[in-house]
Amino acid sequence: MRAEDMIMISVDDHLVEPPTMFDSHIPERFRDRAPRIVRQDDGADVWTFEGAVIPNIGLNAVAGRPKEEYGIEPTAFDEMRPGCWDINERVNDMNGGGLLASMCFPSFPGFSARLFATCADRDLALAVLRAYNDWHVDEWCGAAPGRFIPMGIPVIWDAELAADEVRRLSAKGVHSLTFTENPSTLGFPSFHSDYWDPLWRALVETDTVMSIHLGSSGKLAVTAPDAPIDVMITLQPMNICQAAADLIWSRVIKEFPTIKIALSEGGTGWIPYFLDRLDRTYDMHHLWTGQDFGGKFPSEVFREHFLTCFIADPVGIQLRHDIGLDNIAWECDYPHSDSSWPTAPEELALVAAEVPDDELNKITHENAMRWFSFDPFAHVAKADATVGALRAQAAGHDVSIHSFDHGRFERSGQGVDLATIARAATA
Amino acid sequence: MRAEDMIMISVDDHLVEPPTMFDSHIPERFRDRAPRIVRQDDGADVWTFEGAVIPNIGLNAVAGRPKEEYGIEPTAFDEMRPGCWDINERVNDMNGGGLLASMCFPSFPGFSARLFATCADRDLALAVLRAYNDWHVDEWCGAAPGRFIPMGIPVIWDAELAADEVRRLSAKGVHSLTFTENPSTLGFPSFHSDYWDPLWRALVETDTVMSIHLGSSGKLAVTAPDAPIDVMITLQPMNICQAAADLIWSRVIKEFPTIKIALSEGGTGWIPYFLDRLDRTYDMHHLWTGQDFGGKFPSEVFREHFLTCFIADPVGIQLRHDIGLDNIAWECDYPHSDSSWPTAPEELALVAAEVPDDELNKITHENAMRWFSFDPFAHVAKADATVGALRAQAAGHDVSIHSFDHGRFERSGQGVDLATIARAATA
C-alpha cells in the first residue's frame, strides 16, 4: 500500500502536560495544592506537587528535532516542539504526519500515575487524579473528536477506588486504562494476588483495555551503573516480556477470561519466540507446576488477551501470522525519541511493502479500533482520514526537522551512562 | 536430514560433580578443606565448603525421568540418573541419545564459580578452583577423547589470576571459559570497566570463548515473590539479551576486536528482533550518545563476536539467515529440565525438516567445532559419529524414561512459587 493511502491510528503516543491543565478541573478547596509548573534557575520547567519536583526530560519531547540535539537534560516548554503539549499544535502535527488518531500516555505523573500514590493526603491525591482524567478526556481528547483514543490514569494505590474510576471514566467513553507492568516492584500487591480483583472486574465489565507501557514497572533495564545509555534504550521494549509472562501464568487471565491487555511500545519481533517458549514451558513443566488453561496452550491464551504494537519492526511484519494478525497494532511514539514522525507512514510503507492491504489495514487502524472500542469514522469521513488527505489539510504547517535548542546545553553526548540519566531524572 | 544421519555436538550441557572429584587434584595441605559431599538427615546430598552448604537441586538433574517427578527439592546422588555425575554412564547416555560431543557447565560452584569467591582464604580458593579445572579436563573430558569440549571455570575475584588460569588451561587444550552474564550484579566491576582487560587479553591471545550461561548474573528473572515458577522458567533464556546488549555497547568489543562470546541456553528466535533493535538504537541515538563501531552497524558487530544456541527453536530455525548461519549452534541441556534427551535428534529433525544439509551441519556440529577450536574427528571417525552409529554402539544401554523417585517427596507441584524455590536453594 502507498503511504498516502494508509489510515493510521497510533496506540502509543505521549503528551507533555500543559501548565494550565488543572485550572478548570480541580475542586476549589484543593486549588492551591494542585501540581504546578515552576521555572527553575537553570531554565528548566518542572512540575511540583506536595514537595516532589518532576522535570520534563528532554528525551521525551524531541519530535521534529535534529538527532544531534537529543538528550536527557530537563527541558522547558519553549525548548520543545509545541505539539508536545499544545492540543491544537498536536492536531496540526498529527495532520502533517498523516496520523488520524492517537492514544496519549501521561508524562509527569508516570505511566501508572504513581506520583499521586506518594501523596499522604489521599483526598487530594484522588481529586488531582480525577482532575487529570477529566482534563484528558474533556480538553485534550475533546478538542478534536475522533482524533484521540481516550485513556485514563489509574488509582494505583487502591483497587476499589481504581475500579470506581474505571467505571466513572467508562461513562465518559473511555476504554483504555494505563497501568503498570508490575505492581509488585512499585510496592503494591503483585498480579498473583487477589487484591486487584475489583479492578479486573471493572475492566471486564466496561470492556476497558489495561494498557501497560514499557518502563512502567519503576525498574529500568539497567545492567550496571556505568553502562552506556544505549544498553537501556536497546533493552526497554523487550523488557515488557516480563509483564507478559507474569500475566499469562497468573490467575488474572484464568479468572477473568475476557480481560484485555495491551503491551505498549513493546515491539513485536520477539513475540513468536516468546509464544514458543511459553508453550515449551507448559509442555515440559505443567505436570509438576500445575498450570492449567483448560486444555489450551498458553500461546492460544496469549492471542485471546494481548494486543502488541510496533513502531517499525521488519521482523514483526515478517512473522505477523505467527504473532496473530488480530493482535498487532501500530504506534507512532510521538514525541519520544524512537518516533519517526513526520515520516512514519513512509517508514511503515517501506517495511510493509509485501503486506496485502487487508492485513495492513488491521495493523494500521482496524485492530486499534476494535480493541479500544474506538470509532473515528463517526467524526471523520474515511476519505478524509488517509495519510494523504490529512497532509493536504495540513498544508502550510511546518513539519521540517529543525532546532529547538536555546543553547543551554553542551550536547557532546559522549559517554552518557545510566548514573547520569539517574541524576538528570532526580535533579 | 534424517535424525540418524546427523552429527550432534552440544554446546550446553551440565555435569553434577561427583563426590570424589577433588581426591586426586587438591594439594595435600588443603586436602581437609576441599569441598565435600555430606548426606543430610533429610536424605539430600549437599556440598559443603568453608561453612557454605550447596544442595544439588532436583530440577537440574531430571534427565530420563517422568515429567511428573520434576521438582526443585534438594536431591541425592541415588535419586539422579547416574549419567548426571558418572563419566562412563554419561558417555553411555550420550551414545544412547546420539550425542557425539558435549560442553559441560559446572553445578555446585555456580556458572561463574562465584562460590569460590566467597572464600576468605584466597590460596585455598585458587587451589580448589585449579583442582576443579584439572579434574574437569583430565578426568571428565579426559575419559573419552573427542567427546567433550573442555571448559574452564574462572577466577571471578581477580582479573590477573583469571588471565593466568586461562593461559594455564589453554596449554591443556581448553578454548572455553564459563563466565558471568553480569559481573556488576555479582559485586565485581562491570563490563564497562577496564578492570577485566587482563582477562580479555588472555582470552583473545588463547582463542578462548567466553561462554555466558543464562542465570549466571546471580539475578533470576523474578517478577514478584509470589509469581509461579513458570514465569521464571519462561523468561530465563531471553533474559540473556541483557548481557548481549551490555557487551555489544561496551568497550570490550571495541578494544578487543577478536573476542568471542557464546550466549549459552539463550535461545535464538528473539535474535533477529534484537539485532534490528540494536541497529535502530544506533541509528536514532548514536549522534548524541557517541557510539561508534567504525562505520559498521551493531548487528554486523554482533555476528563477528557472538555465538547463539538453541535446544529446539522453530522460530530460530525459520530466521536462521537473519541470525547468521555461522552464529548458531545446537545444545542438548542434559540433564536439565529443558532437555529432550534421549530423543533430541528426532526433535531437531522435525523442527529442521526444511533446512538443507549443509546449513544443518553448521548448526549441529560445524559451528561448535570452529568456535571452540574442537576437532572430535581426530578421535572418532566421522562414520562412527552420527546419531545412528552412536546409538548402535549403545545397544543394550537403557534410555527409557523411568522413575528415580525414592519416595522422599510429595510431588503435587501445585502452586510452586519463587519464594519456595528460593527456600529450596538456600535450605
XYZ file of C-alpha atoms in Angstrom, chain B:
427
model
C 18.168 -34.721 7.104
C 17.188 -37.892 8.934
C 17.884 -37.813 12.666
C 20.155 -40.882 12.465
C 22.415 -39.180 9.927
C 23.023 -36.036 11.954
C 26.263 -35.394 13.849
C 25.409 -33.629 17.068
C 27.656 -31.523 19.263
C 26.004 -29.811 22.204
C 27.468 -26.511 23.379
C 25.461 -26.511 26.592
C 25.166 -29.473 28.913
C 25.736 -29.788 32.621
C 27.603 -32.081 34.938
C 26.784 -32.833 38.526
C 30.125 -33.016 40.288
C 30.846 -36.477 41.727
C 31.911 -36.781 45.406
C 35.406 -37.988 44.536
C 36.297 -35.162 42.169
C 38.885 -33.439 44.377
C 40.655 -36.627 45.576
C 43.497 -36.575 43.047
C 43.850 -32.858 42.377
C 43.909 -30.790 45.570
C 47.327 -30.034 47.126
C 47.971 -32.076 50.299
C 47.894 -29.019 52.601
C 44.325 -28.173 51.525
C 43.034 -31.764 51.415
C 40.905 -31.445 54.572
C 39.366 -28.159 53.431
C 38.306 -29.092 49.894
C 34.561 -29.092 49.172
C 32.971 -32.372 50.225
C 29.637 -34.146 49.948
C 27.590 -34.646 53.131
C 24.351 -36.599 53.327
C 21.807 -34.614 55.326
C 19.250 -36.042 57.746
C 16.533 -35.419 55.148
C 18.327 -37.692 52.685
C 19.734 -34.989 50.406
C 23.392 -34.976 49.356
C 24.821 -31.472 49.701
C 28.215 -29.938 49.014
C 29.870 -28.185 51.944
C 32.758 -25.727 51.653
C 34.091 -23.368 54.318
C 30.740 -23.221 56.065
C 28.625 -22.935 52.888
C 26.059 -25.654 52.140
C 25.021 -26.119 48.494
C 22.312 -28.638 47.631
C 22.085 -30.460 44.317
C 18.752 -29.099 43.065
C 16.461 -31.753 41.642
C 15.367 -29.731 38.624
C 18.998 -29.677 37.463
C 19.228 -33.481 37.278
C 15.988 -34.779 35.835
C 17.205 -36.352 32.579
C 15.385 -39.564 31.783
C 12.708 -39.105 34.439
C 8.941 -38.695 34.031
C 7.871 -35.024 33.973
C 5.584 -35.637 36.948
C 8.764 -36.153 39.015
C 10.373 -32.841 38.102
C 10.814 -30.650 41.134
C 13.042 -28.189 42.908
C 13.800 -30.213 46.027
C 17.422 -30.866 47.035
C 18.309 -34.311 45.790
C 20.707 -37.192 46.387
C 23.036 -38.994 44.009
C 20.902 -42.155 44.077
C 17.861 -40.061 43.095
C 19.542 -38.971 39.852
C 20.235 -40.781 36.641
C 23.919 -41.846 37.029
C 24.816 -40.114 33.751
C 24.433 -36.826 35.615
C 27.661 -37.384 37.536
C 29.350 -40.633 36.427
C 31.535 -40.098 33.345
C 31.168 -43.629 31.982
C 27.398 -43.534 32.387
C 27.407 -40.070 30.816
C 29.180 -41.363 27.719
C 26.687 -44.258 27.559
C 23.829 -41.741 27.777
C 25.464 -39.588 25.087
C 25.713 -42.632 22.832
C 22.140 -43.640 23.571
C 20.975 -40.100 22.812
C 23.060 -39.893 19.644
C 25.253 -37.111 21.032
C 28.813 -37.043 19.705
C 30.231 -34.347 21.956
C 29.263 -32.097 24.821
C 30.403 -28.963 26.641
C 29.542 -29.296 30.333
C 28.880 -26.351 32.620
C 29.552 -26.671 36.376
C 26.829 -27.109 39.002
C 27.671 -26.573 42.664
C 30.207 -23.707 42.296
C 27.748 -21.747 40.119
C 28.190 -20.994 36.409
C 30.853 -18.396 37.183
C 32.323 -20.309 40.165
C 31.327 -17.487 42.447
C 31.128 -19.894 45.383
C 34.924 -19.898 45.478
C 34.991 -16.080 45.504
C 33.270 -16.169 48.910
C 36.225 -17.991 50.465
C 38.297 -15.694 52.680
C 41.428 -17.807 52.204
C 42.368 -16.858 48.641
C 45.104 -19.512 48.460
C 42.567 -22.189 49.299
C 40.062 -20.767 46.819
C 42.597 -20.780 43.998
C 43.785 -24.295 44.837
C 40.199 -25.593 44.800
C 39.410 -23.808 41.533
C 42.518 -25.214 39.831
C 41.748 -28.684 41.167
C 38.244 -28.341 39.727
C 39.603 -27.391 36.324
C 42.230 -30.154 36.358
C 39.577 -32.726 37.276
C 37.305 -31.395 34.533
C 39.964 -31.552 31.834
C 41.900 -34.652 32.922
C 39.197 -36.891 34.334
C 35.828 -35.780 32.932
C 36.880 -34.805 29.405
C 40.000 -36.997 29.502
C 37.982 -40.177 29.992
C 36.604 -40.030 26.462
C 38.826 -38.200 23.955
C 36.888 -36.340 21.285
C 33.641 -36.483 23.247
C 33.855 -33.296 25.336
C 34.644 -29.650 24.607
C 36.716 -28.780 27.681
C 35.681 -25.657 29.580
C 37.376 -23.847 32.447
C 35.788 -22.098 35.398
C 37.027 -18.555 36.070
C 38.885 -16.860 38.900
C 35.992 -14.419 39.118
C 37.515 -12.477 42.023
C 40.754 -11.407 40.318
C 41.237 -10.425 36.673
C 45.007 -11.078 36.668
C 44.649 -14.530 38.232
C 41.743 -15.207 35.857
C 44.048 -14.398 32.935
C 46.761 -16.688 34.325
C 44.267 -19.546 34.651
C 43.022 -19.044 31.080
C 46.611 -19.337 29.854
C 47.293 -22.380 32.047
C 44.154 -24.081 30.732
C 44.932 -23.129 27.160
C 48.145 -25.150 27.425
C 45.908 -28.101 28.348
C 43.824 -27.596 25.189
C 40.957 -25.579 26.679
C 39.250 -22.952 24.469
C 36.149 -22.146 26.519
C 35.745 -20.257 29.780
C 32.435 -20.073 31.604
C 31.916 -16.529 32.888
C 29.062 -14.412 34.219
C 26.324 -12.589 32.324
C 26.970 -9.612 34.527
C 29.939 -9.146 36.864
C 28.303 -5.962 38.204
C 25.347 -7.755 39.788
C 27.805 -10.170 41.423
C 29.563 -7.228 43.073
C 32.543 -7.018 40.708
C 33.460 -4.257 38.204
C 31.096 -4.221 35.215
C 31.821 -4.999 31.562
C 32.305 -1.244 31.102
C 35.263 -1.043 33.450
C 38.858 -1.621 32.327
C 39.380 -3.876 35.334
C 38.888 -7.017 33.237
C 41.317 -6.085 30.451
C 43.934 -8.668 31.527
C 41.280 -11.382 31.195
C 40.062 -10.158 27.793
C 43.693 -10.068 26.636
C 44.230 -13.675 27.742
C 41.019 -14.804 26.037
C 41.931 -13.308 22.672
C 45.557 -14.454 22.868
C 44.491 -18.053 23.527
C 41.425 -18.013 21.231
C 39.237 -18.868 24.211
C 35.480 -18.230 24.009
C 33.766 -16.524 26.936
C 30.689 -18.713 27.485
C 27.993 -16.921 29.430
C 25.139 -19.074 30.604
C 21.654 -17.835 31.466
C 21.267 -17.358 35.199
C 24.938 -16.547 35.722
C 24.257 -12.954 36.745
C 23.096 -14.108 40.161
C 19.777 -12.431 39.344
C 16.915 -14.681 38.333
C 14.150 -13.239 36.147
C 11.843 -12.838 39.119
C 8.817 -10.574 38.701
C 7.325 -10.973 42.175
C 7.886 -13.199 45.223
C 4.528 -14.888 44.695
C 4.910 -15.382 40.931
C 4.561 -19.006 39.851
C 7.830 -20.654 38.851
C 6.585 -20.921 35.252
C 7.233 -17.168 34.912
C 10.919 -17.576 35.687
C 11.296 -20.670 33.502
C 9.743 -18.786 30.594
C 11.897 -15.705 30.976
C 15.359 -17.060 31.786
C 16.610 -17.610 28.203
C 15.568 -14.220 26.782
C 16.951 -12.588 29.901
C 20.414 -13.180 28.418
C 19.676 -10.361 25.951
C 20.710 -8.076 28.799
C 24.240 -9.471 28.669
C 24.263 -9.268 24.878
C 23.238 -5.585 24.962
C 25.613 -4.821 27.816
C 28.554 -6.284 25.891
C 27.727 -5.013 22.402
C 27.691 -1.374 23.566
C 30.711 -1.862 25.840
C 34.359 -1.053 25.256
C 35.199 -4.787 25.404
C 34.002 -5.354 21.837
C 35.647 -2.209 20.533
C 39.032 -2.672 22.173
C 39.329 -6.452 21.771
C 38.096 -6.905 18.202
C 38.703 -10.678 18.132
C 36.980 -11.548 21.415
C 34.351 -14.295 21.112
C 31.301 -14.749 23.297
C 28.791 -17.615 23.462
C 25.283 -16.938 24.793
C 24.543 -20.291 26.385
C 20.957 -21.565 26.627
C 19.696 -18.199 25.428
C 17.632 -19.483 22.501
C 17.744 -17.826 19.080
C 14.242 -16.852 17.899
C 14.451 -13.418 19.515
C 17.845 -12.562 17.989
C 16.626 -11.030 14.665
C 14.344 -8.633 16.554
C 17.215 -7.836 18.911
C 19.611 -7.112 16.029
C 17.054 -4.795 14.446
C 16.598 -3.075 17.797
C 20.368 -2.613 18.120
C 20.548 -1.034 14.670
C 17.552 1.236 15.333
C 19.042 2.325 18.648
C 22.300 3.117 16.849
C 20.510 4.940 14.048
C 18.308 7.076 16.307
C 20.781 7.792 19.085
C 24.456 7.457 18.180
C 24.723 11.133 17.229
C 24.204 12.119 20.847
C 25.402 9.008 22.743
C 28.673 8.856 20.806
C 28.599 5.130 19.937
C 30.972 4.337 17.074
C 31.779 0.962 15.500
C 33.989 2.363 12.762
C 31.143 2.663 10.290
C 29.655 -0.766 10.974
C 26.159 -1.366 12.310
C 25.921 -3.140 15.675
C 24.152 -6.121 14.063
C 27.278 -6.724 11.962
C 29.440 -6.427 15.045
C 27.192 -8.913 16.855
C 27.782 -11.548 14.177
C 31.554 -11.076 14.451
C 31.527 -11.786 18.158
C 28.549 -13.825 19.347
C 27.603 -17.484 19.077
C 23.977 -18.262 19.931
C 22.414 -21.658 20.552
C 19.080 -23.410 20.915
C 17.590 -26.682 22.103
C 14.677 -26.710 19.654
C 13.569 -23.338 18.383
C 11.270 -23.333 15.345
C 11.380 -19.532 15.088
C 15.168 -19.504 15.245
C 15.339 -22.174 12.537
C 12.965 -20.158 10.340
C 15.011 -16.974 10.839
C 18.450 -18.623 10.717
C 19.657 -16.407 7.872
C 18.647 -13.286 9.803
C 20.623 -14.528 12.800
C 23.641 -15.652 10.810
C 24.227 -19.256 9.730
C 27.690 -19.191 11.282
C 26.342 -17.917 14.605
C 24.003 -20.732 15.629
C 24.877 -23.914 17.480
C 22.759 -26.661 18.973
C 22.542 -27.661 22.614
C 21.089 -30.634 24.447
C 20.954 -29.244 28.022
C 21.370 -32.712 29.536
C 20.453 -33.376 32.363
C 18.416 -30.201 32.970
C 14.656 -29.999 32.709
C 14.591 -28.266 29.302
C 16.390 -31.168 27.629
C 14.683 -33.575 25.264
C 17.280 -36.314 25.801
C 17.205 -39.073 24.601
C 15.038 -38.031 21.639
C 16.643 -34.633 20.992
C 17.860 -35.634 17.487
C 14.320 -36.556 16.460
C 13.023 -33.254 17.890
C 15.586 -31.287 15.876
C 14.973 -33.303 12.705
C 11.288 -32.446 12.961
C 11.829 -28.740 13.548
C 14.551 -28.510 10.884
C 12.879 -30.699 8.246
C 13.173 -27.962 5.603
C 16.782 -26.990 6.328
C 19.354 -28.011 3.655
C 22.022 -30.446 4.866
C 24.924 -28.017 4.579
C 23.089 -25.481 6.733
C 22.014 -28.044 9.319
C 25.564 -29.402 9.571
C 26.737 -25.955 10.610
C 24.133 -25.844 13.334
C 24.557 -29.408 14.617
C 28.357 -29.515 14.771
C 30.470 -27.438 12.363
C 29.938 -24.094 14.104
C 30.664 -25.607 17.507
C 33.892 -27.131 16.184
C 35.089 -23.853 14.680
C 34.094 -21.522 17.526
C 35.598 -23.761 20.223
C 38.653 -24.965 18.226
C 37.456 -28.520 18.790
C 38.101 -31.479 16.484
C 36.314 -34.659 17.552
C 37.224 -36.370 14.297
C 40.837 -36.634 15.409
C 39.489 -39.274 17.803
C 36.231 -40.544 16.318
C 35.836 -41.446 12.652
C 33.066 -39.405 11.029
C 31.195 -42.569 10.086
C 31.111 -43.561 13.759
C 29.984 -40.087 14.872
C 26.414 -39.983 13.587
C 23.361 -40.344 15.781
C 22.673 -43.740 14.232
C 26.219 -45.034 14.680
C 26.442 -43.900 18.302
C 23.105 -45.452 19.164
C 24.180 -48.749 17.563
C 27.237 -48.627 19.805
C 24.961 -48.063 22.837
C 22.728 -51.046 22.076
C 21.633 -52.541 25.384
C 22.049 -49.281 27.362
C 18.707 -48.383 28.914
C 17.498 -44.935 27.818
C 13.856 -45.466 28.713
C 12.118 -42.766 30.764
C 11.627 -44.131 34.262
C 11.408 -43.106 37.856
C 14.341 -42.371 40.124
C 11.945 -41.248 42.839
C 12.688 -42.870 46.168
C 9.522 -41.562 47.738
C 11.001 -38.726 49.780
C 8.780 -36.050 48.234
C 5.129 -35.256 47.861
C 5.158 -34.142 44.251
C 1.897 -32.295 43.891
C 3.794 -29.386 42.359
C 0.697 -27.193 42.578
C 1.386 -23.582 43.305
C 5.165 -23.692 43.366
C 6.255 -20.080 43.550
C 9.542 -18.281 43.611
C 9.624 -17.939 47.374
C 9.561 -21.748 47.514
C 12.433 -22.158 45.081
C 14.431 -19.548 46.984
C 13.887 -21.506 50.189
C 14.888 -24.758 48.483
C 18.015 -23.188 47.038
C 19.141 -21.944 50.441
C 17.938 -24.899 52.538
